[in-house]
Coordinates of C-alpha atoms and ligand atoms in Angstrom, one line a residue:
M15 CA -22.6 32.3 4.1
Q16 CA -23.6 30.0 1.3
F17 CA -26.7 27.8 1.3
R18 CA -24.7 25.0 -0.3
D19 CA -21.0 25.9 -0.7
L20 CA -19.8 24.5 -4.1
K21 CA -17.0 27.0 -4.4
N22 CA -15.4 25.9 -1.2
Q23 CA -15.8 22.3 -2.1
Y24 CA -14.0 22.9 -5.4
Q25 CA -11.1 24.6 -3.5
H26 CA -10.7 21.3 -1.5
L27 CA -10.8 19.1 -4.6
K28 CA -9.0 21.4 -7.1
E29 CA -5.8 19.5 -7.8
D30 CA -7.5 16.1 -8.5
M31 CA -10.4 17.8 -10.3
N32 CA -8.3 19.8 -12.7
R33 CA -6.1 16.9 -13.5
E34 CA -9.0 14.5 -14.2
V35 CA -11.1 17.0 -16.2
I36 CA -8.1 18.1 -18.3
K37 CA -7.4 14.4 -19.0
V38 CA -10.8 14.1 -20.7
M39 CA -10.0 17.0 -22.9
N40 CA -6.6 15.7 -23.8
D41 CA -8.1 12.3 -24.6
A42 CA -11.1 13.9 -26.4
N43 CA -13.3 11.0 -25.4
F44 CA -16.3 13.2 -24.6
I45 CA -19.2 10.8 -25.1
M46 CA -19.2 7.4 -23.3
G47 CA -15.5 7.6 -22.5
T48 CA -13.9 5.1 -20.2
Q49 CA -14.6 7.2 -17.1
V50 CA -18.4 6.7 -17.6
K51 CA -18.1 2.9 -17.2
E52 CA -15.6 3.2 -14.4
L53 CA -18.0 5.5 -12.5
E54 CA -21.0 3.2 -13.1
D55 CA -19.0 0.3 -11.7
E56 CA -18.0 2.3 -8.6
L57 CA -21.5 3.6 -8.1
A58 CA -23.1 0.1 -8.4
D59 CA -20.5 -1.2 -5.9
Y60 CA -21.3 1.7 -3.5
V61 CA -25.0 1.2 -3.7
G62 CA -24.7 -2.6 -3.6
V63 CA -26.6 -3.4 -6.8
K64 CA -25.7 -5.3 -10.0
H65 CA -26.3 -2.5 -12.5
C66 CA -25.8 1.3 -12.5
I67 CA -26.8 3.0 -15.8
S68 CA -25.8 6.6 -15.9
C69 CA -27.8 9.2 -17.9
G70 CA -28.3 12.9 -18.6
N71 CA -30.1 14.0 -15.4
G72 CA -32.3 12.8 -12.5
T73 CA -35.5 13.4 -14.4
D74 CA -34.3 11.3 -17.4
A75 CA -33.4 8.6 -14.9
L76 CA -37.0 8.5 -13.7
Q77 CA -38.3 8.7 -17.3
L78 CA -36.1 5.9 -18.5
T79 CA -37.3 3.8 -15.5
G80 CA -40.9 4.6 -16.3
M81 CA -40.2 3.5 -19.9
A82 CA -38.7 0.3 -18.8
L83 CA -41.7 -0.4 -16.6
D84 CA -43.9 0.4 -19.6
L85 CA -46.0 3.1 -17.8
K86 CA -48.8 4.2 -20.0
K87 CA -52.3 5.6 -20.2
G88 CA -54.7 4.1 -17.7
D89 CA -51.9 3.3 -15.2
A90 CA -52.0 4.7 -11.7
V91 CA -48.6 5.6 -10.2
F92 CA -48.5 6.6 -6.6
V93 CA -46.3 9.6 -5.8
P94 CA -45.9 11.7 -2.7
D95 CA -47.6 15.1 -2.7
F96 CA -44.6 16.7 -1.0
T97 CA -41.7 16.4 -3.5
F98 CA -39.9 18.1 -6.4
F99 CA -42.1 18.3 -9.6
A100 CA -40.1 15.7 -11.6
S101 CA -41.3 12.8 -9.5
G102 CA -44.8 13.2 -10.8
E103 CA -44.0 14.9 -14.1
I104 CA -42.5 11.8 -15.8
V105 CA -45.7 9.9 -14.9
S106 CA -47.8 12.3 -16.8
L107 CA -45.2 12.7 -19.6
L108 CA -45.5 8.9 -20.2
G109 CA -49.3 9.2 -20.3
A110 CA -50.0 7.5 -17.0
T111 CA -51.8 9.2 -14.0
P112 CA -49.9 10.4 -11.0
V113 CA -52.0 9.6 -7.9
F114 CA -50.8 11.8 -5.0
V115 CA -50.4 10.5 -1.5
D116 CA -49.9 12.4 1.7
V117 CA -46.7 12.3 3.7
D118 CA -45.7 11.5 7.3
E119 CA -45.6 14.7 9.3
K120 CA -42.4 13.7 11.1
T121 CA -40.2 12.3 8.3
F122 CA -41.9 14.3 5.4
N123 CA -41.8 11.0 3.4
L124 CA -44.5 9.0 1.8
S125 CA -46.9 7.7 4.5
P126 CA -47.3 3.9 4.2
E127 CA -50.7 4.0 5.8
K128 CA -52.0 6.7 3.5
L129 CA -50.4 4.8 0.5
E130 CA -52.4 1.7 1.3
D131 CA -55.6 3.7 1.7
R132 CA -55.0 5.3 -1.7
I133 CA -54.3 2.0 -3.4
E134 CA -57.6 0.6 -2.0
Q135 CA -59.4 3.8 -3.2
V136 CA -58.1 3.5 -6.7
I137 CA -58.9 -0.2 -6.9
S138 CA -62.4 0.3 -5.7
D139 CA -63.0 3.1 -8.1
G140 CA -61.9 0.8 -10.9
K141 CA -60.9 3.6 -13.4
L142 CA -57.1 3.2 -13.3
T143 CA -54.8 0.2 -13.0
P144 CA -52.4 0.5 -10.1
K145 CA -48.9 -0.1 -11.5
A146 CA -46.1 1.5 -9.5
I147 CA -45.1 3.6 -6.5
I148 CA -42.5 6.3 -6.8
A149 CA -41.2 6.9 -3.2
V150 CA -38.9 9.8 -2.7
D151 CA -36.0 10.1 -0.2
L152 CA -36.9 13.6 0.7
F153 CA -34.1 15.9 2.0
G154 CA -31.7 13.0 2.2
L155 CA -33.7 10.7 4.4
P156 CA -34.7 7.3 2.9
A157 CA -38.5 6.7 2.7
D158 CA -39.9 3.8 4.8
F159 CA -39.0 1.2 2.1
I160 CA -39.5 -1.7 4.6
S161 CA -43.2 -0.9 4.8
I162 CA -43.6 0.4 1.2
N163 CA -42.0 -2.7 -0.4
K164 CA -44.4 -4.9 1.7
I165 CA -47.5 -3.0 0.5
A166 CA -46.2 -3.1 -3.1
D167 CA -45.9 -6.9 -2.8
K168 CA -49.4 -7.2 -1.5
Y169 CA -50.9 -5.3 -4.4
G170 CA -48.4 -6.5 -7.1
L171 CA -46.8 -3.0 -7.7
T172 CA -43.3 -2.0 -8.6
V173 CA -41.5 0.3 -6.2
V174 CA -39.2 3.0 -7.7
E175 CA -36.9 4.8 -5.3
D176 CA -36.5 8.5 -6.4
G177 CA -33.2 8.9 -4.6
A178 CA -32.3 12.3 -6.3
Q179 CA -31.8 13.8 -2.9
G180 CA -31.0 10.5 -1.1
F181 CA -27.7 9.3 -2.4
G182 CA -25.6 8.2 0.6
G183 CA -28.6 7.5 2.9
R184 CA -29.2 4.1 4.5
I185 CA -31.7 2.0 6.3
K186 CA -29.6 -0.2 8.5
D187 CA -26.9 -1.6 6.2
K188 CA -28.9 -1.1 3.0
V189 CA -27.8 1.8 0.9
A190 CA -30.2 4.4 -0.7
C191 CA -31.0 4.0 -4.4
G192 CA -30.9 0.2 -3.8
L193 CA -33.8 0.1 -1.3
S194 CA -36.4 -1.2 -3.8
A195 CA -36.6 -3.0 -7.1
I196 CA -35.2 0.0 -9.0
G197 CA -33.8 3.4 -7.9
T198 CA -32.7 6.6 -9.5
T199 CA -30.6 9.6 -8.5
S200 CA -29.6 13.0 -9.8
F201 CA -26.1 14.6 -9.9
F202 CA -27.5 18.1 -10.2
P203 CA -24.7 20.3 -8.5
A204 CA -26.7 20.9 -5.3
K205 CA -27.6 17.3 -4.6
P206 CA -25.7 15.2 -2.0
L207 CA -23.4 13.9 -4.8
G208 CA -23.4 16.6 -7.5
C209 CA -21.4 17.1 -10.7
Y210 CA -20.6 20.3 -12.6
G211 CA -23.7 20.3 -14.7
D212 CA -26.5 17.8 -15.2
G213 CA -26.2 14.1 -14.6
G214 CA -28.2 11.1 -13.3
A215 CA -28.2 7.4 -12.8
I216 CA -30.4 4.3 -12.4
F217 CA -29.7 1.4 -10.1
T218 CA -31.2 -2.1 -10.2
D219 CA -30.4 -5.8 -9.9
N220 CA -32.9 -6.6 -12.7
D221 CA -30.9 -7.6 -15.9
E222 CA -33.9 -7.2 -18.2
W223 CA -34.6 -3.6 -17.0
A224 CA -30.9 -2.7 -17.2
D225 CA -30.7 -3.9 -20.8
I226 CA -33.8 -2.1 -21.9
I227 CA -32.7 1.2 -20.2
K228 CA -29.3 1.0 -21.9
S229 CA -31.1 0.8 -25.2
Y230 CA -33.6 3.6 -24.4
R231 CA -30.9 6.0 -23.4
V232 CA -29.2 5.7 -26.8
H233 CA -32.2 6.1 -29.2
G234 CA -33.5 2.6 -28.6
K235 CA -30.4 1.0 -30.0
G236 CA -30.2 -2.7 -30.7
D237 CA -26.8 -4.4 -31.5
N238 CA -25.4 -1.0 -32.3
K239 CA -26.2 2.7 -32.5
Y240 CA -27.5 2.4 -36.1
D241 CA -29.7 -0.5 -35.4
N242 CA -32.8 0.9 -33.7
V243 CA -35.2 -1.5 -32.2
R244 CA -37.5 0.8 -30.2
I245 CA -38.2 4.5 -29.8
G246 CA -35.9 5.9 -27.2
I247 CA -34.2 9.2 -26.1
N248 CA -30.7 10.6 -26.1
S249 CA -29.6 10.7 -22.4
R250 CA -26.0 9.9 -21.7
L251 CA -23.8 11.2 -18.9
D252 CA -20.9 13.3 -20.3
T253 CA -17.4 11.9 -19.8
V254 CA -16.4 15.3 -18.2
Q255 CA -19.1 14.8 -15.6
A256 CA -18.1 11.2 -15.0
A257 CA -14.6 12.4 -14.3
V258 CA -15.9 15.1 -11.9
L259 CA -18.1 12.5 -10.2
K260 CA -15.2 10.1 -9.7
V261 CA -13.3 12.7 -7.8
K262 CA -16.4 13.8 -5.8
L263 CA -17.4 10.2 -5.0
N264 CA -14.0 9.7 -3.3
A265 CA -14.5 12.8 -1.1
F266 CA -18.1 11.8 -0.5
R267 CA -17.1 8.4 0.7
E268 CA -14.1 9.5 2.7
Y269 CA -15.3 12.5 4.6
E270 CA -18.2 14.6 3.1
L271 CA -21.0 12.3 4.2
K272 CA -19.6 12.2 7.7
A273 CA -19.1 15.9 7.8
V274 CA -22.6 16.7 6.7
N275 CA -24.0 14.3 9.4
K276 CA -21.8 16.0 12.0
A277 CA -23.2 19.4 10.9
A278 CA -26.8 18.2 11.1
G279 CA -26.1 16.7 14.6
R280 CA -24.7 20.0 15.8
Y281 CA -27.7 22.0 14.4
T282 CA -30.2 19.6 16.1
E283 CA -28.3 19.6 19.4
L284 CA -28.6 23.4 19.5
L285 CA -31.9 24.0 17.9
E286 CA -33.8 21.4 19.9
K287 CA -33.6 23.8 22.9
V288 CA -35.2 26.6 21.0
N289 CA -38.9 26.8 21.8
G290 CA -41.1 27.0 18.7
V291 CA -38.6 25.1 16.4
G292 CA -39.3 21.6 15.1
T293 CA -36.0 19.9 14.2
P294 CA -35.7 17.0 11.6
H295 CA -36.7 13.5 12.7
V296 CA -34.4 10.6 11.7
P297 CA -36.1 7.3 12.7
E298 CA -34.1 4.6 14.5
G299 CA -32.0 2.6 12.0
F300 CA -32.1 5.3 9.3
Y301 CA -29.2 7.5 8.1
S302 CA -29.7 10.7 6.1
S303 CA -27.4 12.3 3.6
W304 CA -28.9 15.7 4.4
A305 CA -29.7 17.2 1.0
Q306 CA -31.5 19.7 3.2
Y307 CA -31.7 20.5 6.9
T308 CA -35.3 21.5 7.3
L309 CA -37.1 23.1 10.3
K310 CA -40.8 23.0 11.0
L311 CA -42.4 26.2 12.4
K312 CA -45.8 26.8 14.1
D313 CA -47.5 28.5 11.1
K314 CA -46.9 30.3 7.8
D315 CA -46.6 33.7 9.4
T316 CA -43.9 32.6 11.8
R317 CA -42.0 30.8 9.0
D318 CA -42.1 33.8 6.7
K319 CA -41.0 36.2 9.4
L320 CA -38.2 33.9 10.5
Q321 CA -37.0 33.7 6.9
A322 CA -37.1 37.5 6.5
S323 CA -35.2 38.0 9.8
L324 CA -32.5 35.5 8.6
K325 CA -32.3 37.3 5.3
A326 CA -31.7 40.6 7.0
K327 CA -28.7 39.0 8.6
D328 CA -27.4 37.7 5.2
I329 CA -28.3 34.1 6.2
P330 CA -29.8 32.3 3.2
S331 CA -32.7 29.9 3.7
M332 CA -35.1 28.2 1.2
I333 CA -38.7 26.9 1.2
Y334 CA -38.8 23.3 -0.1
Y335 CA -41.5 23.1 -1.3
P336 CA -44.0 26.0 -1.3
K337 CA -46.7 24.1 -3.2
P338 CA -48.1 20.6 -3.0
M339 CA -47.9 18.7 -6.2
S340 CA -51.6 18.2 -6.2
T341 CA -52.1 21.9 -6.6
Q342 CA -49.7 22.4 -9.5
L343 CA -51.5 23.8 -12.5
A344 CA -49.6 21.4 -14.8
F345 CA -51.3 18.4 -13.3
K346 CA -54.8 19.9 -13.5
G347 CA -57.1 17.7 -15.4
D348 CA -54.7 14.7 -15.0
M349 CA -55.7 14.1 -11.4
E350 CA -58.6 12.6 -9.6
Y351 CA -57.4 12.2 -6.0
I352 CA -57.0 15.4 -4.1
D353 CA -58.6 14.5 -0.8
N354 CA -56.5 13.5 2.3
L355 CA -53.5 15.6 1.6
E356 CA -53.6 17.9 4.7
T357 CA -50.1 17.1 6.0
T358 CA -48.4 18.2 2.8
R359 CA -50.5 21.4 2.7
K360 CA -49.4 22.2 6.3
L361 CA -45.7 21.4 5.6
C362 CA -45.6 23.7 2.6
D363 CA -46.7 26.6 4.9
T364 CA -44.4 25.8 7.8
V365 CA -41.0 24.3 6.6
L366 CA -37.8 26.2 6.2
S367 CA -34.4 24.8 5.0
L368 CA -31.2 26.2 6.5
P369 CA -27.7 26.4 5.0
M370 CA -26.4 22.8 4.8
H371 CA -23.3 21.3 3.2
P372 CA -20.2 19.3 4.3
Y373 CA -18.0 22.4 4.5
L374 CA -20.2 24.2 7.0
E375 CA -18.1 25.3 10.0
D376 CA -19.1 25.3 13.6
E377 CA -19.0 29.1 13.6
D378 CA -21.5 29.2 10.7
I379 CA -23.8 26.9 12.5
A380 CA -23.5 29.0 15.7
E381 CA -24.3 32.1 13.7
V382 CA -27.5 30.6 12.2
V383 CA -28.6 29.2 15.5
N384 CA -28.0 32.5 17.3
S385 CA -30.1 34.3 14.7
V386 CA -33.0 31.8 15.1
E387 CA -32.8 32.1 18.9
E388 CA -32.9 35.9 18.6
F389 CA -35.9 35.7 16.4
F390 CA -37.8 33.7 19.1
K391 CA -36.8 36.0 22.0
Ligands
PLP18 C1 -33.7 17.1 -8.3 C2 -34.8 16.1 -8.3 C3 -35.2 15.4 -9.4 C4 -34.7 15.7 -10.8 O1 -33.3 15.7 -11.0 P1 -32.6 16.5 -12.2 O2 -31.2 16.0 -12.2 O3 -32.7 18.0 -11.8 O4 -33.4 16.3 -13.4 C5 -36.1 14.4 -9.3 N1 -36.6 14.1 -8.1 C6 -36.3 14.8 -7.0 C7 -36.9 14.4 -5.7 C8 -35.4 15.8 -7.0 O5 -35.0 16.4 -5.9

């Protein structure tokens, strides 16, 4: 069994994929070919925003966003403590300070209450200027943007949606990556919508940000590539990857997102009955794209033993994430707020992600569930 079955997916898409990728090679339009613009238009339409700007990867998408927001030394950027490193990394890279905030124990996403407490704490300390919030759609479930956007408005902050794991998710009829002023995603192969290498994109309705990001992604270009008006980076999406993503987006829209939700529903229906297993919580009105299907166990010992027992049966599982961001050595010295992060600490010790992808069969799910059941007997 595969944790995320990309080989199986390719077999399903092979005919279209081979044709579209070979077309790029025949046309030799490798950089910013027509497929890049076509993909950006399709993605903007899917997300329901005015602009989609593709780039080299999900981390660059966050960095380009941070550059557009002019994040700099002295700025506080609020980031969940339970996430992938990149969400906080780009804040430090740009010279600003990541201020870590604890997450909700049920959704694993940024806790609005703790966010507001943290903002108040930073304001009353007076050392940093609160500037932005990076809220992550962890494991495919959108963060609570209704509450987070309200808090941001109250304090005059910009909300960035790190939708690297969230593409395809929704809150009511609003689509992920378009749930706040600016959103980003990653097309890393294992993400909900992945390409065959690295890729990323930024989504916004803001014309000014869109223009500046298009400049930053090509060396701070002005009217043309050899007219440089600001210091930028080189971060474009390859035409080959755009061609791959156009084929994948069709499958994603037509059946993959439904299939992955069906698989998650089946897991939950069966695992809910197993004593000692906490199944993922999807709040009313929310829809997940299930980048991960993640269980919560009683304690670290139980989690580690369950993982070992699955491994003995050749069932892959992963620990996302073993360490809170606030304990990462890389952030040492760049951080002042390390109190009130207990939920993240507990989750790092007790979560376990099971095999999850749109091509998971009922038999695979039954095999995983039986193995979990046996462990608890
Ligand atoms: C994967 C990921 C990123 C970075 O994406 P890359 O394409 O690997 O650079 C950023 N944030 C989160 C939450 C992620 O899961």
